[in-house]
Every structure is written in C-alpha cells, then in structure tokens.
C-alpha cells in the first residue's frame, strides 16, 4: 500500500526544505561567509529545520507505534514496490 505521511507532506515541506538547504549550501560554496550574514543564515536554518521536521512534530499519531510502522511501510513501498514504479509515475506526473 502506498500512501501515508510521506505523500501527504512531500510536495509541501520536504522538497521546499531540501531546495532551500541546497541553495544555502550553494551560497556557502560560492564564497559568501556565514559570519557576514549571520541573521540571514540563522533564519534560513530555522525555516529549513521546521519544514523538514514539521510532518513528524505535528503528526497526531507520532507516538503510536502501529501508525509509525504503517507510515514507514508506505514510504518503503513508494520507493521500492514494483521496481520503484510508484516513484517514477509520481515524478513524471508532477514534473
């Protein structure tokens, strides 16, 4: 079965959070020193952390093992079931 928290929050939080994190790393690699833009990097870091962890923090079933196990199975099935067919279809549909 494919579904669960990952599909509910992936397009909202994970991809934007990872994109923002990648752009921040790119800024550091390009030569912008974090000490010059401390407050900018501080606020971006808070945003990245909140986007990446919000699906878990605000999940009402986060402490119920049965629901955690079901969500983990759904994430695993999404990427591995039928050779990743669900992942490929979702990627093609959203691009």
Short mmCIF file of C-alpha atoms in Angstrom, two decimals:
data_model
loop_
_atom_site.label_atom_id
_atom_site.label_comp_id
_atom_site.label_asym_id
_atom_site.label_seq_id
_atom_site.Cartn_x
_atom_site.Cartn_y
_atom_site.Cartn_z
CA UNK A 1 0.00 0.00 0.00
CA UNK A 2 1.39 3.37 -0.99
CA UNK A 3 0.34 6.49 0.87
CA UNK A 4 0.78 7.83 4.38
CA UNK A 5 2.59 10.85 5.70
CA UNK A 6 5.27 10.94 3.03
CA UNK A 7 2.86 11.58 0.18
CA UNK A 8 0.83 13.99 2.28
CA UNK A 9 3.77 16.25 3.05
CA UNK A 10 6.46 15.57 0.44
CA UNK A 11 5.49 18.26 -2.04
CA UNK A 12 4.66 20.78 0.68
CA UNK A 13 7.56 20.53 3.10
CA UNK A 14 10.33 18.16 2.10
CA UNK A 15 11.14 19.37 -1.38
CA UNK A 16 10.99 23.05 -0.47
CA UNK A 17 13.07 22.42 2.65
CA UNK A 18 15.70 20.45 0.75
CA UNK A 19 15.74 23.06 -2.02
CA UNK A 20 16.29 25.86 0.47
CA UNK A 21 19.01 23.86 2.20
CA UNK A 22 20.74 23.17 -1.14
CA UNK A 23 20.63 26.84 -2.10
CA UNK A 24 22.07 27.83 1.28
CA UNK A 25 24.91 25.34 0.82
CA UNK A 26 25.45 26.73 -2.69
CA UNK A 27 25.80 30.22 -1.20
CA UNK A 28 28.44 28.96 1.21
CA UNK A 29 30.31 27.18 -1.60
CA UNK A 30 30.15 30.31 -3.76
CA UNK A 31 32.11 32.21 -1.15
CA UNK A 32 29.53 34.02 0.97
CA UNK A 33 30.79 33.88 4.53
CA UNK A 34 28.10 33.00 7.10
CA UNK A 35 29.65 35.45 9.57
CA UNK A 36 28.70 38.36 7.30
CA UNK A 37 25.10 37.23 7.02
CA UNK A 38 24.58 35.63 10.43
CA UNK A 39 20.93 36.55 10.87
CA UNK A 40 20.08 35.52 7.32
CA UNK A 41 21.63 32.09 7.80
CA UNK A 42 20.04 31.78 11.23
CA UNK A 43 16.54 32.46 9.89
CA UNK A 44 17.05 30.20 6.87
CA UNK A 45 18.28 27.43 9.17
CA UNK A 46 15.17 27.73 11.34
CA UNK A 47 12.98 27.58 8.24
CA UNK A 48 14.76 24.52 6.84
CA UNK A 49 14.56 22.67 10.16
CA UNK A 50 10.89 23.50 10.61
CA UNK A 51 9.99 22.38 7.06
CA UNK A 52 11.88 19.11 7.33
CA UNK A 53 10.61 18.13 10.77
CA UNK A 54 7.07 19.57 10.78
CA UNK A 55 5.38 16.46 9.34
CA UNK A 56 6.74 14.48 12.28
CA UNK A 57 6.27 17.08 15.01
CA UNK A 58 2.64 17.85 14.11
CA UNK A 59 1.65 14.27 13.37
CA UNK A 60 -1.09 13.37 15.87
CA UNK A 61 -0.08 9.69 15.69
CA UNK A 62 3.67 10.20 16.10
CA UNK A 63 3.86 8.22 19.32
CA UNK A 64 1.62 5.34 18.22
CA UNK A 65 3.92 2.58 17.02
CA UNK A 66 1.28 0.97 14.79
CA UNK A 67 0.81 4.20 12.80
CA UNK A 68 4.55 4.82 12.60
CA UNK A 69 5.10 1.30 11.26
CA UNK A 70 2.33 1.76 8.68
CA UNK A 71 3.78 5.10 7.52
CA UNK A 72 7.24 3.54 7.24
CA UNK A 73 5.85 0.66 5.17
CA UNK A 74 4.09 3.14 2.88
CA UNK A 75 7.28 5.15 2.34
CA UNK A 76 9.25 1.97 1.67
CA UNK A 77 6.61 0.69 -0.76
CA UNK A 78 6.50 4.04 -2.55
CA UNK A 79 10.20 3.83 -3.43
CA UNK A 80 10.72 0.08 -3.82
CA UNK A 81 7.46 -1.63 -4.80
CA UNK A 82 7.40 -2.84 -8.42
CA UNK A 83 10.91 -1.57 -9.03
CA UNK A 84 10.03 1.98 -8.00
CA UNK A 85 7.06 2.25 -10.35
CA UNK A 86 5.07 4.46 -7.94
CA UNK A 87 8.00 6.83 -7.53
CA UNK A 88 8.55 7.09 -11.28
CA UNK A 89 4.86 7.67 -12.01
CA UNK A 90 4.61 10.32 -9.31
CA UNK A 91 7.76 12.04 -10.56
CA UNK A 92 6.54 12.06 -14.17
CA UNK A 93 3.12 13.36 -13.12
CA UNK A 94 4.50 16.24 -11.04
CA UNK A 95 7.16 17.46 -13.48
#
